[in-house]
Coordinates of C-alpha atoms and ligand atoms in Angstrom, one line a residue:
M1 CA 31.5 -6.8 -5.4
K2 CA 28.0 -6.1 -4.3
S3 CA 27.3 -7.0 -0.5
I4 CA 24.5 -9.3 -0.2
Y5 CA 22.9 -7.2 2.6
G6 CA 22.0 -4.4 -0.1
V7 CA 19.7 -6.7 -1.7
T8 CA 15.8 -6.9 -1.3
I9 CA 14.1 -10.0 -1.3
A10 CA 12.5 -9.1 -4.7
Q11 CA 16.1 -8.8 -6.2
L12 CA 17.1 -11.9 -4.9
E13 CA 14.4 -13.9 -6.3
E14 CA 14.9 -12.1 -9.7
Y15 CA 18.5 -13.4 -9.4
F16 CA 17.6 -17.0 -8.8
L17 CA 14.8 -16.7 -11.6
S18 CA 17.5 -15.5 -13.9
K19 CA 19.8 -18.7 -13.0
K20 CA 16.8 -21.0 -13.7
Q21 CA 16.3 -21.5 -10.1
G22 CA 13.2 -21.4 -7.8
K23 CA 12.5 -18.1 -6.3
F24 CA 12.0 -19.6 -2.8
K25 CA 15.7 -19.8 -2.6
A26 CA 15.6 -16.2 -1.9
T27 CA 13.6 -16.6 1.2
Q28 CA 16.0 -19.5 2.1
V29 CA 18.8 -17.2 1.7
F30 CA 17.0 -14.3 3.8
E31 CA 16.5 -16.8 6.6
W32 CA 20.2 -17.8 6.8
L33 CA 21.2 -14.1 6.7
Y34 CA 18.7 -12.6 8.9
K35 CA 17.3 -15.2 11.2
K36 CA 20.2 -17.6 11.7
R37 CA 22.9 -14.7 11.0
V38 CA 25.1 -17.1 9.2
K39 CA 28.2 -15.4 7.8
D40 CA 29.4 -17.7 5.2
F41 CA 27.4 -19.0 2.3
S42 CA 28.7 -22.4 2.4
K43 CA 27.0 -22.8 5.7
M44 CA 23.5 -22.3 3.8
M45 CA 22.6 -25.9 3.9
N46 CA 19.5 -26.0 1.8
V47 CA 20.2 -23.6 -1.2
G48 CA 22.3 -26.0 -3.1
K49 CA 26.1 -26.4 -3.9
E50 CA 25.5 -24.7 -7.1
N51 CA 23.9 -21.8 -5.9
I52 CA 26.4 -21.4 -2.9
L53 CA 29.1 -21.1 -5.6
R54 CA 27.2 -18.6 -7.4
L55 CA 26.4 -16.6 -4.4
Q56 CA 30.1 -16.7 -3.4
E57 CA 31.1 -15.2 -6.7
D58 CA 28.5 -12.5 -6.9
F59 CA 28.1 -11.4 -3.4
S60 CA 30.2 -10.2 -0.3
L61 CA 29.2 -10.9 3.3
E62 CA 31.6 -8.2 5.0
P63 CA 30.6 -6.9 8.0
L64 CA 30.9 -3.1 8.9
K65 CA 34.1 -2.7 10.9
L66 CA 33.3 -1.2 14.4
L67 CA 36.2 1.1 15.2
T68 CA 34.9 2.6 18.7
K69 CA 32.2 2.6 21.1
K70 CA 31.2 5.1 23.9
S71 CA 28.6 4.3 26.5
D72 CA 26.4 6.3 28.9
V73 CA 23.3 5.4 30.8
D74 CA 20.9 3.8 28.3
V75 CA 22.8 4.9 25.3
S76 CA 25.8 4.0 23.3
K77 CA 27.3 5.5 20.3
Y78 CA 29.2 3.2 17.5
L79 CA 31.7 4.5 15.3
F80 CA 32.0 2.3 12.1
A81 CA 34.7 2.2 9.2
L82 CA 33.3 1.7 5.7
E83 CA 35.2 -0.2 3.0
D84 CA 36.4 3.0 1.3
G85 CA 37.7 4.4 4.6
N86 CA 34.7 6.9 5.3
R87 CA 33.4 6.9 8.9
I88 CA 29.7 6.9 10.0
E89 CA 28.2 6.7 13.4
A90 CA 25.2 4.9 14.9
V91 CA 23.7 5.3 18.1
L92 CA 21.6 2.7 20.5
M93 CA 18.9 4.0 22.8
N94 CA 17.4 1.6 25.2
H95 CA 13.6 2.5 25.9
D96 CA 11.2 0.9 28.0
Y97 CA 9.6 -0.2 24.8
G98 CA 12.4 -1.8 23.3
N99 CA 16.1 -1.0 21.6
S100 CA 16.0 1.8 19.0
L101 CA 18.8 2.4 16.6
C102 CA 19.5 5.7 14.9
I103 CA 21.3 5.1 11.7
S104 CA 23.2 7.2 9.6
T105 CA 22.3 7.5 5.6
Q106 CA 25.0 9.4 4.2
V107 CA 28.6 10.2 4.9
G108 CA 28.3 14.0 5.7
C109 CA 25.2 16.1 4.7
N110 CA 24.6 18.7 2.3
M111 CA 21.6 20.5 3.7
G112 CA 23.8 22.9 5.7
C113 CA 21.5 23.6 8.7
H114 CA 23.4 26.0 10.9
F115 CA 22.6 24.1 14.0
C116 CA 23.8 20.7 13.0
E117 CA 27.2 18.9 13.4
S118 CA 26.6 16.5 10.4
G119 CA 26.2 19.3 8.1
R120 CA 29.6 20.6 8.8
L121 CA 30.9 17.8 6.9
K122 CA 29.9 18.1 3.3
K123 CA 28.2 15.2 1.9
V124 CA 30.9 12.8 0.7
R125 CA 28.5 10.1 -0.8
N126 CA 25.4 8.4 -0.2
L127 CA 25.3 5.2 1.8
E128 CA 24.3 2.0 0.1
A129 CA 21.3 0.0 1.6
S130 CA 23.7 -2.6 2.8
E131 CA 25.6 0.0 4.8
M132 CA 22.5 0.8 6.5
V133 CA 21.6 -2.8 7.2
R134 CA 24.9 -3.4 8.5
Q135 CA 25.0 -1.0 11.1
I136 CA 22.0 -3.0 12.7
L137 CA 23.6 -6.2 12.2
A138 CA 26.8 -5.0 13.6
V139 CA 25.2 -3.4 16.8
E140 CA 22.9 -6.5 17.5
E141 CA 26.1 -8.6 17.4
E142 CA 28.2 -6.4 19.6
E143 CA 25.4 -6.1 22.3
Q144 CA 23.7 -9.7 21.7
I145 CA 20.3 -7.8 21.4
R146 CA 17.6 -7.5 19.0
I147 CA 16.8 -4.0 17.5
S148 CA 13.1 -3.7 17.7
H149 CA 12.8 0.2 16.4
I150 CA 14.9 2.1 13.8
V151 CA 15.2 6.0 13.3
L152 CA 16.8 7.5 10.3
M153 CA 18.2 10.3 12.2
G154 CA 21.9 9.9 11.9
I155 CA 24.4 11.7 9.6
G156 CA 22.5 12.4 6.4
E157 CA 19.4 13.5 4.7
P158 CA 17.2 10.2 4.1
F159 CA 15.4 11.8 1.2
D160 CA 18.5 13.0 -0.5
N161 CA 19.4 9.1 -0.8
Y162 CA 15.6 8.0 -1.4
Q163 CA 16.2 4.9 -3.3
E164 CA 18.8 3.2 -1.3
V165 CA 16.7 4.4 1.9
M166 CA 13.7 2.6 0.2
N167 CA 15.8 -0.5 -0.2
F168 CA 16.8 -0.4 3.2
I169 CA 13.2 -0.2 4.7
D170 CA 12.2 -3.0 2.3
I171 CA 15.0 -5.3 3.5
V172 CA 14.8 -4.7 7.4
N173 CA 11.0 -4.9 7.0
T174 CA 10.9 -8.4 5.1
P175 CA 9.2 -11.0 7.6
K176 CA 11.7 -13.8 6.3
G177 CA 14.6 -11.4 7.3
M178 CA 14.8 -9.0 10.0
D179 CA 11.2 -8.4 10.2
I180 CA 11.2 -4.8 11.9
G181 CA 7.7 -3.6 11.8
I182 CA 7.2 -1.0 9.3
R183 CA 5.5 1.3 12.0
H184 CA 8.5 0.9 14.2
I185 CA 10.6 2.7 11.4
T186 CA 10.8 6.5 11.4
V187 CA 12.3 8.6 8.7
S188 CA 13.3 12.3 9.3
T189 CA 13.7 14.6 6.8
S190 CA 14.6 18.4 6.7
G191 CA 12.0 19.1 3.9
I192 CA 12.8 18.1 0.5
I193 CA 9.4 18.5 -0.7
P194 CA 9.3 16.4 -4.1
K195 CA 10.4 13.5 -2.0
I196 CA 7.7 13.8 0.7
R197 CA 5.3 13.8 -2.3
A198 CA 6.8 10.7 -3.9
F199 CA 7.0 9.3 -0.1
A200 CA 3.4 9.9 0.2
E201 CA 2.6 8.3 -3.2
D202 CA 4.5 5.1 -2.0
Q203 CA 2.1 4.8 0.6
K204 CA 4.7 3.0 3.3
Q205 CA 3.2 2.8 6.5
V206 CA 6.8 4.2 8.0
N207 CA 6.5 7.0 10.3
L208 CA 7.5 10.4 8.8
A209 CA 9.0 13.2 10.7
I210 CA 9.5 16.7 9.6
S211 CA 12.5 19.0 10.8
L212 CA 10.5 22.1 10.9
H213 CA 12.5 24.0 13.8
A214 CA 10.7 27.4 13.0
P215 CA 7.3 28.8 13.0
N216 CA 7.8 31.2 9.9
N217 CA 10.1 31.6 6.9
E218 CA 12.2 34.4 8.4
I219 CA 13.3 32.3 11.3
R220 CA 13.6 29.2 9.2
N221 CA 15.8 30.9 6.6
Q222 CA 18.2 31.6 9.3
I223 CA 18.8 28.3 10.4
M224 CA 18.0 26.0 7.5
E225 CA 19.5 26.5 4.0
I226 CA 16.7 24.1 2.7
N227 CA 14.1 26.7 3.6
K228 CA 15.2 28.7 0.7
A229 CA 14.6 26.0 -1.9
Y230 CA 11.5 24.7 0.0
P231 CA 9.5 27.3 2.0
I232 CA 7.6 26.5 4.8
E233 CA 4.0 27.0 3.4
Q234 CA 4.9 24.6 0.4
L235 CA 6.3 22.1 3.3
I236 CA 3.0 22.2 5.0
E237 CA 1.0 21.9 1.9
A238 CA 3.1 18.8 1.2
V239 CA 2.6 17.4 4.7
R240 CA -1.1 17.8 4.2
Y241 CA -1.0 16.0 0.9
Y242 CA 1.1 13.2 2.6
Y243 CA -1.9 12.8 5.3
E244 CA -4.3 12.8 2.4
K245 CA -2.4 9.9 0.8
T246 CA -1.5 7.8 3.9
K247 CA -3.7 8.8 6.6
R248 CA -0.6 8.6 8.9
R249 CA 0.2 11.3 11.7
V250 CA 3.3 13.3 11.0
T251 CA 5.8 14.2 13.8
F252 CA 7.1 17.9 13.7
E253 CA 10.6 18.0 15.3
Y254 CA 11.4 21.4 16.7
I255 CA 14.6 22.2 18.3
L256 CA 14.6 25.0 20.8
L257 CA 17.2 27.5 20.6
K258 CA 17.7 30.1 22.8
G259 CA 16.6 33.5 21.6
V260 CA 16.2 32.1 18.2
N261 CA 12.7 30.2 18.0
D262 CA 11.6 29.7 21.4
S263 CA 9.4 32.5 22.4
R264 CA 5.7 32.3 23.6
E265 CA 5.1 34.3 20.4
N266 CA 7.0 31.8 18.2
A267 CA 4.7 29.0 20.0
R268 CA 1.6 31.0 19.4
E269 CA 2.4 31.4 15.5
L270 CA 3.6 27.6 15.4
S271 CA 0.2 26.6 16.7
R272 CA -1.4 28.7 13.9
L273 CA 0.6 27.1 11.4
L274 CA -0.2 23.5 12.4
K275 CA -3.9 24.1 13.5
G276 CA -5.9 21.5 11.7
I277 CA -3.1 19.2 10.5
N278 CA -3.1 15.8 12.0
C279 CA 0.2 15.9 13.6
Y280 CA 2.2 16.1 16.8
V281 CA 5.1 18.2 17.9
N282 CA 8.3 16.8 19.5
L283 CA 10.2 19.6 21.2
I284 CA 13.9 18.9 21.3
P285 CA 16.3 20.4 23.8
Y286 CA 19.2 21.6 21.9
N287 CA 22.4 19.6 22.2
E288 CA 25.1 22.2 22.3
T289 CA 28.4 21.5 20.5
S290 CA 31.6 23.1 20.8
H291 CA 31.7 24.2 17.1
I292 CA 28.2 25.9 16.9
E293 CA 27.5 28.9 18.8
Y294 CA 23.6 28.3 19.3
K295 CA 22.4 27.7 22.9
K296 CA 19.8 25.5 24.5
S297 CA 16.8 27.3 25.8
D298 CA 16.2 27.3 29.5
K299 CA 13.9 24.7 31.3
E300 CA 11.3 27.4 32.0
T301 CA 11.4 28.6 28.4
I302 CA 10.8 25.0 27.1
L303 CA 7.9 24.3 29.5
A304 CA 6.5 27.7 28.8
F305 CA 6.6 26.8 24.9
Y306 CA 5.2 23.2 25.6
D307 CA 2.3 25.2 27.5
E308 CA 1.5 27.5 24.9
L309 CA 1.2 24.6 22.4
K310 CA -0.8 22.5 24.7
K311 CA -3.3 25.5 25.3
N312 CA -3.7 25.9 21.6
H313 CA -4.7 22.2 21.5
I314 CA -1.3 21.1 19.7
A315 CA -0.2 17.7 20.7
V316 CA 2.9 18.0 21.7
T317 CA 5.7 16.0 23.8
I318 CA 9.2 17.2 25.2
R319 CA 12.0 14.5 23.8
R320 CA 14.0 12.8 26.8
E321 CA 17.5 14.1 26.5
F322 CA 19.9 11.0 25.1
G323 CA 23.5 10.9 25.6
S324 CA 24.7 14.4 25.7
K325 CA 27.8 13.0 27.6
V326 CA 29.0 11.0 24.9
N327 CA 27.7 13.4 22.0
A328 CA 25.5 10.9 20.9
A329 CA 22.1 12.5 20.7
C330 CA 20.6 11.9 17.1
G331 CA 21.5 14.6 14.6
Q332 CA 24.5 15.4 16.7
L333 CA 26.6 12.7 15.1
R334 CA 29.8 13.5 13.0
S335 CA 33.1 13.2 13.1
N336 CA 34.4 14.0 16.6
Y337 CA 36.9 11.4 15.8
K338 CA 38.6 13.7 13.4
E339 CA 39.6 15.8 16.4
E340 CA 40.3 13.1 18.6
Ligands
LIG401 N1 18.7 15.0 7.9 C1 17.4 14.5 8.6 C2 17.7 13.4 9.6 C3 18.9 13.6 10.5 S1 19.0 14.7 11.5 C4 16.6 15.7 9.4 O1 17.2 16.9 9.4 O2 15.6 15.5 9.8 C5 18.0 14.5 12.7 C6 17.3 15.4 13.7 O3 18.2 15.9 14.8 C7 16.6 16.7 12.9 O4 15.6 16.8 13.4 C8 17.9 17.7 13.3 O5 17.4 18.9 13.0 C9 18.3 17.4 14.9 N2 19.4 17.8 15.5 C10 20.4 18.2 14.7 N3 21.5 18.9 15.4 C11 20.9 18.7 16.5 C12 21.3 19.1 17.7 N4 22.7 19.6 17.9 N5 20.9 18.8 18.9 C13 19.4 18.3 18.8 N6 18.9 18.1 17.8 C14 19.7 17.9 16.6
LIG402 FE1 21.6 17.2 7.4 FE2 19.6 16.7 9.3 FE3 21.9 18.1 9.8 FE4 20.1 19.3 8.5 S1 19.8 18.6 10.5 S2 22.4 19.5 8.1 S3 19.3 17.9 7.2 S4 21.5 15.8 9.2

């Protein structure tokens, strides 16, 4: 049965219209689901007996099953079981500006970035929108909090699951529902160019982050398989196109890997590459994992890289390190449970 949490408000309006019901019923159901958090259709007092029976027949209200949780200062990692037995993770980060949840979009990932844990588990399947929405609902219920920011940086490549990710964004952004601000949602992609262009044409005001991680094709080919299909110059061109269409500033993520992409010369080359693009660079200290040989850059190297970008007038920040103790950094999620 289809989960009600994967239905957009437009789809639900369509549903009620097809049953010769007013489409405002959809708004009412959204309010019960996401404002009042009712977990039983029979409690949706104003939608009418007949409609309650219909909803019960057509949709499920199953929550995601929370298996375990690990917490550290300001960060918690959650492991969920899906109905088919697959497992995914989400990470909650408490910032001074609110609670941000990093969610998964696929079971595994096929992009095969060499430094990434998620990519070690080949894609098993895409997540449905409901499985993304329910990660938020489960964490909010567990912690008795509201999530204000969403980052699509957990397991999976969001643009390899484009339609469900767009439905997810639509559902959580619906004002009569969860009402998470569109500018509080960030999608991160390893660089699937046709989807960056489609996203630009959609004109959504969602934040876009690009996992760049290298200043040239030679280095990027070494660490990211996707660069062989979509090389850097085409990626940059797609980002320019995105900016033209949306006027939204793009974030480039750049993991610093010791001896691979972290020299001053690399920083200068990166500055030249990004010159004239309205963007900023987020330098990410690499989270080492036991399975992968890459090492994180030293503090001084990170700072030197940062200085070099600054000197070249590139807007840059260094990401605060979250949850290395619980292996909870975004992008570092995977099946540690497999070994535990
Ligand atoms: N597939 C998408 C989104 C998920 S990965 C993407 O690649 O953009 C989210 C971010 O975490 C990416 O920038 C990814 O490169 C980064 N990441 C992956 N493994 C990491 C690690 N071990 N330490 C730090 N960042 C990592
Ligand atoms: Fe997939 Fe992103 Fe990991 Fe690359 S970094 S393997 S795209 S999850």
